[in-house]
Amino acid sequence: MQTFVLGAGLAGLSCAEALVRAGQSVTVLEKESAVGGMARSFKLEPYCVDLGPHRFHTNSTTVDAQLQTWLRGDLLLRQRLSRILLRGRFFDYPLNPQNVLTSLPPSLLLRAFSDWAMARGSERLRHREHDNFESWVVAHFGRTLYDIFFGPYTEKAWGIPGAHISADWARQRIGHRGLWDVLKQALRPVAAGRPRSLTTEFYYPRRGGIGAITQAAREAVVAGGGCVLTDSCVRALELRRDSGGPGHRVARIRLDGGRTLALDAGAQVVSTLALPALARALRPLPPTPVLSSAGQLRYVAILFIYLEVDQARVSPDHWIYLPEAHLRTHRISEIKNFSDASSPGPKTALCCEITCRVGDATWRLGLDQAARLAEMDLVRAGLVQAGSTRGLALRRLARAYPIYDLEYRGHLECVRAGLAQVTNLHTTGRQGLFRYNNMDHSIAMGQQVARGLVSGAAQGGERAAAAVASEEVFFG
Ligand SMILES: Cc1cc2nc3c(=O)[nH]c(=O)nc-3n(C[C@H](O)[C@H](O)[C@H](O)COP(=O)(O)OP(=O)(O)OC[C@H]3O[C@@H](n4cnc5c(N)ncnc54)[C@H](O)[C@@H]3O)c2cc1C
């Protein structure tokens, strides 16, 4: 069977590799000149940096085994460290109760506890379903902790008020039932031989940055007889009526530059493209409600500002969250702390992230302006000296985070129902499912769709892919 996979990120390449392993004919089409998608790396001499910081961790033994095979074990196992810098103090991330108890002033702690007790009391009297992030967190942690820890960073990173963000986000990122559960968990003794925790260790390729994973995946696809075409941007999917039913099938794929690929009668298409882009690429276009819902699926964009700093190291952290509103940067990361090989020499390099919307004033900043702005934030945060940094490069990512606003579920269902009318088109991965996920999830999502195609149960494969990371609580 012939399969075209759209997009050579982790989901697309994992799917392609599983298909070639099953003896199928696969062509991967990638618009960029290199594979990797969001999990790509690039050289900024002498550094090798990622598109924002990436730590690999997984609960899945299948995904773990896949990673070990691709990288032939050439992986570093790192102790994870990320913190929140707030009011001049560092707090562990995910929040650690001992650390919070010892770092907040007693008066604030007292207020936090009384707020939380009041919120719990009122919940007991009158249980309510919380549909938005703010009310969910306030009900579970109290107003004071929301205002200090949960609200500012989330609202800064998403660019919308917490009351406009779906409670799905709180359930996925926080997961605990509330402050009481966090405290109980912290007080529980650590069992001997307890398995490695997602929150304590992660893998990182010894060389080549996080992008070494997709490079290895690409090699595996090619070694298995598959074809990976970069600089191949998919512009349109031409449909024809499905002779066997009421739906349509993809008959031809049109690429940038006028190239077209004709599909065999039984050929399949797996797309890891963003759903709005995919819906708009169909010819004929899908019905207006589907297009309109696709247009309502929104994203946070990120401007990545890479700086070199005239000092050996800024902090021991892989990344530091900066929730305070007076700083434009919301997170910084230091590549040296991921791998020495990625940061040779006496200086260090930082990646400063600012969330924005495509086309806004932040998105349009040039390197000099952006580097000045980032340095100002770092100086105010007490992390570097004024005049000690040099702008290295900028990168922009338009669809960095899917926005789980209060309406996204309805729009997503409408788009997925519309796309389901195209019987040989299957969507997967972070963009194809509009799912805030991690790298291991994208690998599993790609593998699930491949499994479905190989076993002749493509819809089952798509459902299994959509179920990945839907219940799990995880941190980036
Ligand atoms: C800033 C940041 C930090 C992150 N940190 C972590 C982390 O620490 N740990 C972790 O596990 N995960 C992390 N992630 C998430 C991780 O990067 C993603 O889950 C994963 O890389 C998504 O892979 P994917 O293949 O599903 O999607 P993508 O990587 O988006 O792949 C889609 C591919 O399709 C291609 N494409 C798009 N349009 C077209 C077209 N028209 N024609 C052809 N090709 C096209 C794109 O170029 C891309 O290569 C982070 C994400 C971000 C944004």
Coordinates of C-alpha atoms in Angstrom, one line a residue, residues 138-361:
V138 CA -9.3 29.2 42.7
A139 CA -11.6 26.4 43.8
H140 CA -8.8 23.9 44.2
F141 CA -5.9 26.2 45.5
G142 CA -7.6 29.4 46.6
R143 CA -7.4 33.0 45.2
T144 CA -4.0 33.9 46.8
L145 CA -2.1 31.0 45.2
Y146 CA -3.8 31.7 41.9
D147 CA -2.8 35.3 42.0
I148 CA 0.8 34.5 42.9
F149 CA 1.6 31.3 40.9
F150 CA -1.0 30.0 38.5
G151 CA -2.6 33.1 37.0
P152 CA 0.2 35.4 36.1
Y153 CA 2.3 32.9 34.1
T154 CA -0.6 31.3 32.4
E155 CA -2.2 34.6 31.4
K156 CA 1.2 36.0 30.3
A157 CA 2.1 32.9 28.2
W158 CA -1.4 32.6 26.6
G159 CA -2.1 36.3 26.2
I160 CA -5.7 35.9 27.4
P161 CA -7.4 36.1 30.9
G162 CA -7.5 32.8 32.9
A163 CA -11.3 33.0 32.8
H164 CA -11.2 32.6 29.0
I165 CA -9.0 29.5 29.1
S166 CA -10.7 26.1 29.3
A167 CA -10.4 24.1 32.6
D168 CA -9.1 21.3 30.4
W169 CA -5.8 23.1 30.7
A170 CA -5.8 23.1 34.5
R171 CA -6.7 19.4 34.6
Q172 CA -3.8 18.6 32.1
R173 CA -1.1 20.7 33.7
I174 CA -2.0 20.6 37.4
G175 CA -3.8 17.3 37.7
H176 CA -3.8 17.3 41.5
R177 CA -7.2 17.5 43.0
G178 CA -6.1 20.5 45.0
L179 CA -3.7 21.9 47.6
W180 CA -4.6 19.2 50.1
D181 CA -3.5 16.5 47.7
V182 CA -0.3 18.3 46.9
L183 CA 0.5 18.6 50.6
K184 CA -0.4 14.9 51.3
Q185 CA 1.8 13.8 48.4
A186 CA 4.7 15.9 49.6
L187 CA 4.5 14.4 53.1
R188 CA 4.3 10.8 51.8
P189 CA 7.6 8.9 52.3
V190 CA 9.4 8.1 49.1
A191 CA 9.2 4.3 48.6
A192 CA 12.5 2.5 48.1
G193 CA 13.0 1.4 44.5
R194 CA 10.3 3.8 43.3
P195 CA 10.4 4.1 39.5
R196 CA 12.0 7.1 37.8
S197 CA 9.8 10.1 37.9
L198 CA 8.9 12.2 35.0
T199 CA 9.6 15.2 37.1
T200 CA 13.2 14.2 38.0
E201 CA 15.0 12.9 35.0
F202 CA 15.0 13.3 31.2
Y203 CA 16.9 12.2 28.2
Y204 CA 18.8 14.4 25.8
P205 CA 20.9 13.4 22.8
R206 CA 24.7 13.5 23.6
R207 CA 25.3 15.4 20.3
G208 CA 23.3 17.3 17.8
G209 CA 20.7 18.8 20.1
I210 CA 17.1 17.5 20.4
G211 CA 17.0 17.5 16.6
A212 CA 19.3 14.4 16.6
I213 CA 16.2 12.3 17.4
T214 CA 14.4 13.3 14.2
Q215 CA 17.6 13.0 12.2
A216 CA 17.9 9.5 13.4
A217 CA 14.2 8.8 12.6
R218 CA 14.7 10.1 9.1
E219 CA 17.7 7.8 8.6
A220 CA 15.6 4.9 9.8
V221 CA 12.8 5.7 7.3
V222 CA 15.2 6.0 4.4
A223 CA 17.1 2.8 5.4
G224 CA 13.7 1.0 5.4
G225 CA 13.1 2.1 1.8
G226 CA 10.9 5.2 2.5
C227 CA 11.4 8.5 0.8
V228 CA 11.7 11.8 2.8
L229 CA 11.3 14.9 0.6
T230 CA 12.2 18.2 2.2
D231 CA 11.4 21.6 0.6
S232 CA 8.1 20.1 -0.4
C233 CA 5.3 22.3 0.9
V234 CA 1.8 20.8 0.4
R235 CA -0.4 23.4 -1.1
A236 CA -3.6 21.5 -1.9
L237 CA -5.2 18.1 -1.6
E238 CA -7.4 17.5 -4.6
L239 CA -10.4 15.3 -3.8
R240 CA -12.6 13.1 -5.9
R241 CA -15.8 11.3 -4.9
D242 CA -15.3 8.0 -3.2
S243 CA -16.8 5.3 -5.4
G244 CA -17.5 3.1 -2.4
G245 CA -19.5 5.6 -0.4
P246 CA -20.8 9.2 0.2
G247 CA -17.4 10.7 1.1
H248 CA -14.3 11.9 -0.8
R249 CA -10.8 10.6 -1.3
V250 CA -7.6 12.5 -1.8
A251 CA -6.7 11.8 -5.4
R252 CA -3.7 14.2 -6.0
I253 CA -1.4 16.3 -3.8
R254 CA -0.3 19.6 -5.1
L255 CA 3.1 21.0 -3.9
D256 CA 4.6 24.4 -4.1
G257 CA 6.1 25.2 -7.5
G258 CA 3.4 23.4 -9.4
R259 CA 4.5 19.8 -8.7
T260 CA 1.7 17.3 -8.3
L261 CA 1.6 13.7 -7.0
A262 CA -1.1 11.3 -8.2
L263 CA -2.3 8.7 -5.7
D264 CA -3.0 5.1 -6.4
A265 CA -6.5 3.9 -5.9
G266 CA -5.9 2.5 -2.4
A267 CA -3.4 5.1 -1.3
Q268 CA -3.6 6.7 2.2
V269 CA -2.6 10.2 3.4
V270 CA -1.5 10.8 7.0
S271 CA -1.4 14.5 7.9
T272 CA 0.5 16.1 10.8
L273 CA -0.3 19.6 9.5
A274 CA -2.2 22.1 11.5
L275 CA -5.9 21.5 11.2
P276 CA -6.8 25.0 9.9
A277 CA -4.1 24.7 7.2
L278 CA -5.3 21.2 6.3
A279 CA -8.9 22.2 6.0
R280 CA -8.0 25.2 3.8
A281 CA -5.9 23.0 1.5
L282 CA -8.8 20.7 0.5
R283 CA -10.1 21.1 -3.0
P284 CA -13.0 21.4 -3.2
L285 CA -13.1 23.3 0.1
P286 CA -15.0 21.8 3.0
P287 CA -18.5 23.2 3.9
T288 CA -18.5 26.8 5.4
P289 CA -19.1 25.7 9.0
V290 CA -16.0 23.5 8.9
L291 CA -13.9 26.3 7.5
S292 CA -15.3 28.7 9.9
S293 CA -14.6 26.4 12.9
A294 CA -11.1 25.8 11.5
G295 CA -10.5 29.6 11.6
Q296 CA -11.6 29.7 15.2
L297 CA -8.9 27.2 16.3
R298 CA -6.3 29.7 17.6
Y299 CA -2.6 29.4 18.6
V300 CA 0.0 31.2 20.7
A301 CA 3.0 32.1 18.6
I302 CA 6.6 32.4 20.1
L303 CA 9.5 34.7 19.3
F304 CA 12.7 33.0 20.3
I305 CA 15.6 35.3 21.0
Y306 CA 19.0 33.7 21.2
L307 CA 21.7 35.6 23.2
E308 CA 25.3 34.9 24.0
V309 CA 26.3 35.9 27.5
D310 CA 29.8 36.9 28.6
Q311 CA 29.9 34.5 31.6
A312 CA 30.4 30.8 32.0
R313 CA 26.9 30.0 33.1
V314 CA 23.8 32.0 34.1
S315 CA 22.1 29.4 36.2
P316 CA 22.0 25.6 36.7
D317 CA 18.4 25.4 35.4
H318 CA 17.3 23.9 32.1
W319 CA 14.8 26.7 32.1
I320 CA 13.4 29.4 34.3
Y321 CA 9.8 30.7 34.1
L322 CA 9.4 34.5 34.5
P323 CA 5.8 35.1 35.4
E324 CA 6.0 38.7 36.4
A325 CA 4.1 41.1 34.1
H326 CA 6.8 43.8 34.0
L327 CA 9.1 41.3 32.1
R328 CA 8.2 40.6 28.5
T329 CA 10.1 37.3 28.4
H330 CA 8.2 34.5 29.9
R331 CA 10.9 31.8 29.9
I332 CA 14.6 31.5 29.5
S333 CA 16.6 28.3 28.8
E334 CA 20.4 27.6 28.8
I335 CA 21.6 25.0 26.3
K336 CA 24.8 24.4 28.3
N337 CA 22.7 22.7 31.0
F338 CA 21.3 20.2 28.5
S339 CA 24.6 19.1 26.9
D340 CA 28.2 20.3 27.1
A341 CA 28.7 19.3 23.4
S342 CA 26.0 21.9 22.4
S343 CA 27.7 24.7 24.2
P344 CA 31.5 24.6 23.9
G345 CA 33.7 27.5 24.9
P346 CA 34.0 29.8 27.8
K347 CA 30.7 31.7 27.3
T348 CA 27.0 30.6 27.4
A349 CA 23.9 31.0 25.3
L350 CA 20.4 31.7 26.3
C351 CA 17.1 31.3 24.5
C352 CA 14.5 33.9 25.7
E353 CA 10.9 33.2 24.7
I354 CA 8.2 35.8 24.3
T355 CA 4.7 34.7 23.4
C356 CA 2.8 36.7 20.9
R357 CA 0.4 36.5 18.0
V358 CA 1.4 36.2 14.4
G359 CA 1.9 39.7 12.9
D360 CA 1.8 41.7 16.1
A361 CA 4.5 44.1 17.2

